[in-house]
Structures are given as structure tokens and as C-alpha cells.
Short mmCIF file of C-alpha atoms and ligand atoms in Angstrom, two decimals:
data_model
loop_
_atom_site.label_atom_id
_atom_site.label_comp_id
_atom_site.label_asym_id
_atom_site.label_seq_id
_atom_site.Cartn_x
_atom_site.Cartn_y
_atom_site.Cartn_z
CA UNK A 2 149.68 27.56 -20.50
CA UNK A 3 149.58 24.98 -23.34
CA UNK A 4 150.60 21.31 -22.12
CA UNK A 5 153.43 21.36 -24.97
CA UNK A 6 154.66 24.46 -22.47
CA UNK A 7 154.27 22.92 -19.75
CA UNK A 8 156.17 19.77 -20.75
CA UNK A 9 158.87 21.85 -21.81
CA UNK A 10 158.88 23.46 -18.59
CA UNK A 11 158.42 21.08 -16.13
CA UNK A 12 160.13 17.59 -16.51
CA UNK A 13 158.92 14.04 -15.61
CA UNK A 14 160.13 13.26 -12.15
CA UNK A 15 160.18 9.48 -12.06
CA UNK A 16 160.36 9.12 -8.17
CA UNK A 17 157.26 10.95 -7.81
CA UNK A 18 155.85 8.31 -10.68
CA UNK A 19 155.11 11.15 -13.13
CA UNK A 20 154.17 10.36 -16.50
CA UNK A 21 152.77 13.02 -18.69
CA UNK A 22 149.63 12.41 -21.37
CA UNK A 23 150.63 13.76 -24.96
CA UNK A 24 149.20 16.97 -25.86
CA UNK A 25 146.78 15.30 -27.90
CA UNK A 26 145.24 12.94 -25.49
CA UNK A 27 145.46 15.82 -22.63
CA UNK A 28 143.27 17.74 -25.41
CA UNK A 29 141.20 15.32 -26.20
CA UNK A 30 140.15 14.50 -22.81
CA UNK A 31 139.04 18.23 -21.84
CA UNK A 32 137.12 17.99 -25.57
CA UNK A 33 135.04 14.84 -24.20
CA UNK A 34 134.94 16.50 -20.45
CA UNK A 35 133.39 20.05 -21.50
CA UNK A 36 130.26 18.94 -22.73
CA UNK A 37 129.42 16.81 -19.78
CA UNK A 38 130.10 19.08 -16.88
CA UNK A 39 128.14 22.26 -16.36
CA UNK A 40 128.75 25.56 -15.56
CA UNK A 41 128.15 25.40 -11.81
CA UNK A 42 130.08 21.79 -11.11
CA UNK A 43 133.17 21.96 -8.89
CA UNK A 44 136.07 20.11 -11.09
CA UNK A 45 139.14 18.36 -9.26
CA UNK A 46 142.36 17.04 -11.16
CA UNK A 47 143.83 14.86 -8.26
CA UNK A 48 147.69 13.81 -9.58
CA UNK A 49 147.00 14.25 -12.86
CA UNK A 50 148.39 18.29 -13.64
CA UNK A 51 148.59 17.53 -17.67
CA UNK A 52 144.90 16.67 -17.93
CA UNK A 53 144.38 19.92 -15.94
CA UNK A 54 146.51 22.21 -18.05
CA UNK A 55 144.77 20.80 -21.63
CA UNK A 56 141.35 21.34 -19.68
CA UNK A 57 142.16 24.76 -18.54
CA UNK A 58 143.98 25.66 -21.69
CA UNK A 59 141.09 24.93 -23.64
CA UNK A 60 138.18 26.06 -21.28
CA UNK A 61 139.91 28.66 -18.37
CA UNK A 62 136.69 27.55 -16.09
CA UNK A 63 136.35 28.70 -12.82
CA UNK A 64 136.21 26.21 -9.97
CA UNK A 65 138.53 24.06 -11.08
CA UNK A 66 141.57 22.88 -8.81
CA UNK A 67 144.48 21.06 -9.53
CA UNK A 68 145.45 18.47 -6.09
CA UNK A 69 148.59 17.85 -6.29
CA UNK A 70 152.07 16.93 -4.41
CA UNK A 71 154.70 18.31 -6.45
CA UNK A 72 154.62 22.41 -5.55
CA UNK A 73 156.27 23.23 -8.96
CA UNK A 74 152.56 23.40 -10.52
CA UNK A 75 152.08 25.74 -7.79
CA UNK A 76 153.40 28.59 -10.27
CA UNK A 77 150.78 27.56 -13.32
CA UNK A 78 147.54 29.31 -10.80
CA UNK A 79 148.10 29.77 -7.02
CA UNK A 80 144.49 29.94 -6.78
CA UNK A 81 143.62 26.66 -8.14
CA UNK A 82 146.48 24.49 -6.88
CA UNK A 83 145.97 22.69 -3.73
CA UNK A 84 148.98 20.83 -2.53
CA UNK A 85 147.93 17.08 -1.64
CA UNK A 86 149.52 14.66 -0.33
CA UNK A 87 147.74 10.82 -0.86
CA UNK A 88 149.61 9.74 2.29
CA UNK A 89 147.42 12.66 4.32
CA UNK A 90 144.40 11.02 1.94
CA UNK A 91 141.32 13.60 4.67
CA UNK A 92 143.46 16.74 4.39
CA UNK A 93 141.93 19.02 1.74
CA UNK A 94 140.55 22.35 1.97
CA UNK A 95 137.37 23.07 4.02
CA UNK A 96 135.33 24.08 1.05
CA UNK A 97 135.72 21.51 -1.29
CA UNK A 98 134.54 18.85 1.10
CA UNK A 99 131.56 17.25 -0.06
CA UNK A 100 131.54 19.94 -3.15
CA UNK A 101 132.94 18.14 -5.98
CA UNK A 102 130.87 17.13 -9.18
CA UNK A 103 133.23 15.78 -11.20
CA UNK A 104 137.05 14.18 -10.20
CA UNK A 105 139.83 13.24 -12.49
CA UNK A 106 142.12 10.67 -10.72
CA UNK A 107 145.17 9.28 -11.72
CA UNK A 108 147.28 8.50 -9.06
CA UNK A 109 151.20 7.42 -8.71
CA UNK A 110 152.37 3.99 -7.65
CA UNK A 111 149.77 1.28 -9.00
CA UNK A 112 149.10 -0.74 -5.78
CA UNK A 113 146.27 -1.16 -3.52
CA UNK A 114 147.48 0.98 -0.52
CA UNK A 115 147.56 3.97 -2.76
CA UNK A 116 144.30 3.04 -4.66
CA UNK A 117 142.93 3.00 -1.16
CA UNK A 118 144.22 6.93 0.03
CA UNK A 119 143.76 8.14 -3.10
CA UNK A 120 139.64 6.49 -2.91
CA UNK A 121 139.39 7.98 0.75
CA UNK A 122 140.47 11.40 -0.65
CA UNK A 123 137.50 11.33 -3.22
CA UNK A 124 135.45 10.18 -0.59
CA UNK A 125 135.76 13.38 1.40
CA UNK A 126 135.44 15.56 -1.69
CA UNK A 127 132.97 14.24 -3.80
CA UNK A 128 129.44 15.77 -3.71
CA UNK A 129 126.36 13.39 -3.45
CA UNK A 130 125.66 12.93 -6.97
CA UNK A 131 129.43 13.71 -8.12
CA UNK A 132 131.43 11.82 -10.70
CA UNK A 133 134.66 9.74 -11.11
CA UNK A 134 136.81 9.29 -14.02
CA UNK A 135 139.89 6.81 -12.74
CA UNK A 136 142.97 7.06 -15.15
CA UNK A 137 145.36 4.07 -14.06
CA UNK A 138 147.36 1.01 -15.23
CA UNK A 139 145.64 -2.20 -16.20
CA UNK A 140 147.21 -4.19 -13.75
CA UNK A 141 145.11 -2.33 -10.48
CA UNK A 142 142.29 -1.58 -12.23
CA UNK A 143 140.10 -4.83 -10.83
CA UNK A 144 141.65 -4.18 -7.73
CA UNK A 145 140.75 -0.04 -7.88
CA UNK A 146 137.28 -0.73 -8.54
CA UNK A 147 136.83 -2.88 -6.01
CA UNK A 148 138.17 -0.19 -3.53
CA UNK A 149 136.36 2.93 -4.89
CA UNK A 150 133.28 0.92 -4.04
CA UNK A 151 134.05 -0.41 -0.90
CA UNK A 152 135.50 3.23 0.07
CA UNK A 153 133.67 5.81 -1.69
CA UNK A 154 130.86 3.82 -2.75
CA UNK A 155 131.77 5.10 -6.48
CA UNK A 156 130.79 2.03 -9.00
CA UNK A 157 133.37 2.13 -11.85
CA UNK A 158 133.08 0.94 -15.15
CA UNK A 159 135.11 0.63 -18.27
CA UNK A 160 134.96 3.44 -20.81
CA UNK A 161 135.85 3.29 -24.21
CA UNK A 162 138.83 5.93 -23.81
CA UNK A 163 142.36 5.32 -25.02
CA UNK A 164 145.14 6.24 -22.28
CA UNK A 165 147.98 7.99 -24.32
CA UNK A 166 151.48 9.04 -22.75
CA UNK A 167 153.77 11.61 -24.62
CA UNK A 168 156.48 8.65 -24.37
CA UNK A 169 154.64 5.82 -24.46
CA UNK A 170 154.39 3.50 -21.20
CA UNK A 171 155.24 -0.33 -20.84
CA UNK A 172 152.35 -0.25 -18.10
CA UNK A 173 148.78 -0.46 -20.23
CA UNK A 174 146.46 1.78 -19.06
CA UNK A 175 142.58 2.22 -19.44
CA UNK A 176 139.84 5.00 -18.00
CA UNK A 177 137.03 3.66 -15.69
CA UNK A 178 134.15 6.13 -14.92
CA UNK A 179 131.20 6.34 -12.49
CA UNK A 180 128.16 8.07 -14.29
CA UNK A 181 125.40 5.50 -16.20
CA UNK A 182 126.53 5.61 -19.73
CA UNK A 183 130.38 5.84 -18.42
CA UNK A 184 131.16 2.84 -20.98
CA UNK A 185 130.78 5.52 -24.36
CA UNK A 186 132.91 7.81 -23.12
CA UNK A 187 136.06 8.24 -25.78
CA UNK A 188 134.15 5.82 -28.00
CA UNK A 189 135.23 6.50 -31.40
CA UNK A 190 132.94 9.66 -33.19
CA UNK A 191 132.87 11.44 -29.57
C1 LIG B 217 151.04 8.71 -12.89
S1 LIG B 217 151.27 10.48 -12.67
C2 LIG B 217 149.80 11.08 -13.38
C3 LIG B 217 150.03 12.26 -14.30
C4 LIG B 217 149.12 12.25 -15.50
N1 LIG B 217 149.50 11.15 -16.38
C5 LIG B 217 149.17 13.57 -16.26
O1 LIG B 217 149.87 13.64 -17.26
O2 LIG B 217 148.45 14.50 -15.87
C6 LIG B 217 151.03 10.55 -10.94
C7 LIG B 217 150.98 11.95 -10.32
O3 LIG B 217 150.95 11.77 -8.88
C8 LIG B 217 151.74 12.78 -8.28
N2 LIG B 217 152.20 12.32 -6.95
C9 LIG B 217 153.39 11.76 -6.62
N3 LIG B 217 153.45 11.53 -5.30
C10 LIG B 217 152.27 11.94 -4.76
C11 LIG B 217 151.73 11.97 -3.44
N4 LIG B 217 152.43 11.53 -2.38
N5 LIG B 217 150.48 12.47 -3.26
C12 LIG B 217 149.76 12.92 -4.32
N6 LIG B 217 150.22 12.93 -5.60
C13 LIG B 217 151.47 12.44 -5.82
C14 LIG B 217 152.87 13.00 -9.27
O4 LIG B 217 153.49 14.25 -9.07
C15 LIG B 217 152.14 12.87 -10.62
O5 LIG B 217 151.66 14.11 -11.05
#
């Protein structure tokens, strides 16, 4: 499924805080993603189901799982959804506990009690030397990186990435990102 499908197919739902990436950003992310994961890595998209349709559209990798709360994505690959819900922030699946290499996060509701599930979920999942990339609003982000280190012990740090929505947002938003180099990641020429 292409993410202009699946935005034709499966509307925003504001109450659940869902805001979709344009097609181009969603592609553009999975672009700068592929070369930096390898073939082995265990990929999560927590809350953010456009990111994983452009990846998966692109790339159709295996051991790659969508986490998310709203079941309608449950029909885009049984296999790879997981339903997840940040208020149950330890309940994921048994085999993806302490597995994950690389997470994509963006959660709903910009405040500190979700930063803080959402950071004990990717606690539980990530593997020892697994990565973080944190899609949010501007206005947590201090806040969120303060968490994910207190939490997960994840250090986050600016990248150069530009957040795009298909509607545009009032909220500004930014990517921060856990590996060394995190800051040149969507620098212009990548
Ligand atoms: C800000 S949107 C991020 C979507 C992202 N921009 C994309 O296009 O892929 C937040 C996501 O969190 C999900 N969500 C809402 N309530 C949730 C909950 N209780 N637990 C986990 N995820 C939830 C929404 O369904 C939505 O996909």
C-alpha cells in the first residue's frame, strides 16, 4: 500500500491526535532510514502508521512492526501490526522485548505523561545498542529528552530533518535521534 492509498483510505481521527506526514516526507524518511539499518535489525513504528507504510512501501522488509492503537491498520499486515496502547506503556509482545534496533516514535498528545509511557514502552523494547528517532512537536521536545534519558537512558539530539504534515500543522515539529552523528540526519544532500 502506497501512503497516498492509505490516506485515501483511512482518515485522520483527531481524538486519537492523528496527523498524517505527506507522501513525500513519509518517503523521504524510509529513503534516509534504509541505508542505516541492516538487514538483521528489528524495526518498530510506535504511533506513527504513515512513516511505516512509506517504509514498507518502499522496502517490504521483514521484521518490521507497526505499534499502534487504532485497529483499522490492523487490515494493511496482520502480521506486523501490534495493537498498543501508551496507557498499558510494558504490554508488548514477548519477542520483541529487548529486540529492537531501531524505533520510530511519534506519539499523540504532546505532554509529559505521555512522553513518559510512550519512553517506558521503548524502554522494554529496545535492544542494548538500539536506536531512537523521536518525531514530536517543538513545544515537548526539551521536556521528551529529558524523559527518554531519565527513562530509557536514550540521549536525544537534534537532527537536521524537516517534519512535514500532508495538511500542514500549527504545532512545529522537529526529529531528535539517539545514534552519534544523529545531528546529519535529513541534512540537506542526504
Ligand atoms: C501524532 S499521530 C502520529 C502519526 C504520524 N504523524 C504518521 O503520519 O505516521 C499519533 C498517533 O498515535 C496514535 N494513538 C492515539 N492514541 C493512542 C494510544 N492510546 N496509544 C498508542 N497510540 C495512540 C494515533 O492513532 C496516531 O497514529
Amino acid at each position: 500500500m502506497s501512503v497516498e492509498e492509505f490516506r485515501k483510505g483511512f482518515g485522520e481521527d483527531w481524538q486519537l491526535s492523528q496527523f498524517w506526514y505527506s507522501a513525500e516526507f513519509a518517503a523521504r524518511l524510509a529513503h534516509l532510514m534504509a541505508p542505516i539499518v541492516s538487514r538483521s535489525d528489528v524495526l518498530v513504528f510506535i504511533s506513527s502508521p504513515t512513516a511505516y507504510v512509506g517504509f514498507q512501501h518502499a522496502y517490504n522488509r521483514k521484521q518490521t512492526y507497526l505499534l499502534e492503537y487504532d485497529r483499522r491498520f490492523e487490515l494493511i499486515d496482520a502480521e506486523e501490526f501490534v495493537h498498543y496502547d501508551l496507557e498499558e506503556p510494558l504490554r508488548v509482545p514477548e519477542h520483541l522485548k529487548g529486540r529492537v534496533d531501531f524505533a520510530v516514535v511519534d506519539p499523540p498528545f504532546l505532554n509529559e505523561v505521555t512522553s513518559r509511557k510512550v519512553a517506558e514502552t521503548v524502554k522494554e523494547l529496545l535492544a542494548p545498542k538500539g536506536r531512537v528517532l523521536l518525531l514530536t512537536g517543538r513545544s515537548i521536545a526539551d521536556a521528551a529528552c529529558g524523559i527518554y534519558k531519565e527513562v530509557a537512558d536514550v540521549e536525544l539530539k537534534e537532527t537536521a530533518l524537516k517534519v512535514e504534515h500532508a495538511g500542514g500543522l500549527a504545532n512545529a515539529f522537529g526529529a531528535w535521534a539517539s545514534w552519534p552523528d544523529a545531528e546529519k540526519f535529513g541534512s540537506e544532500g542526504t
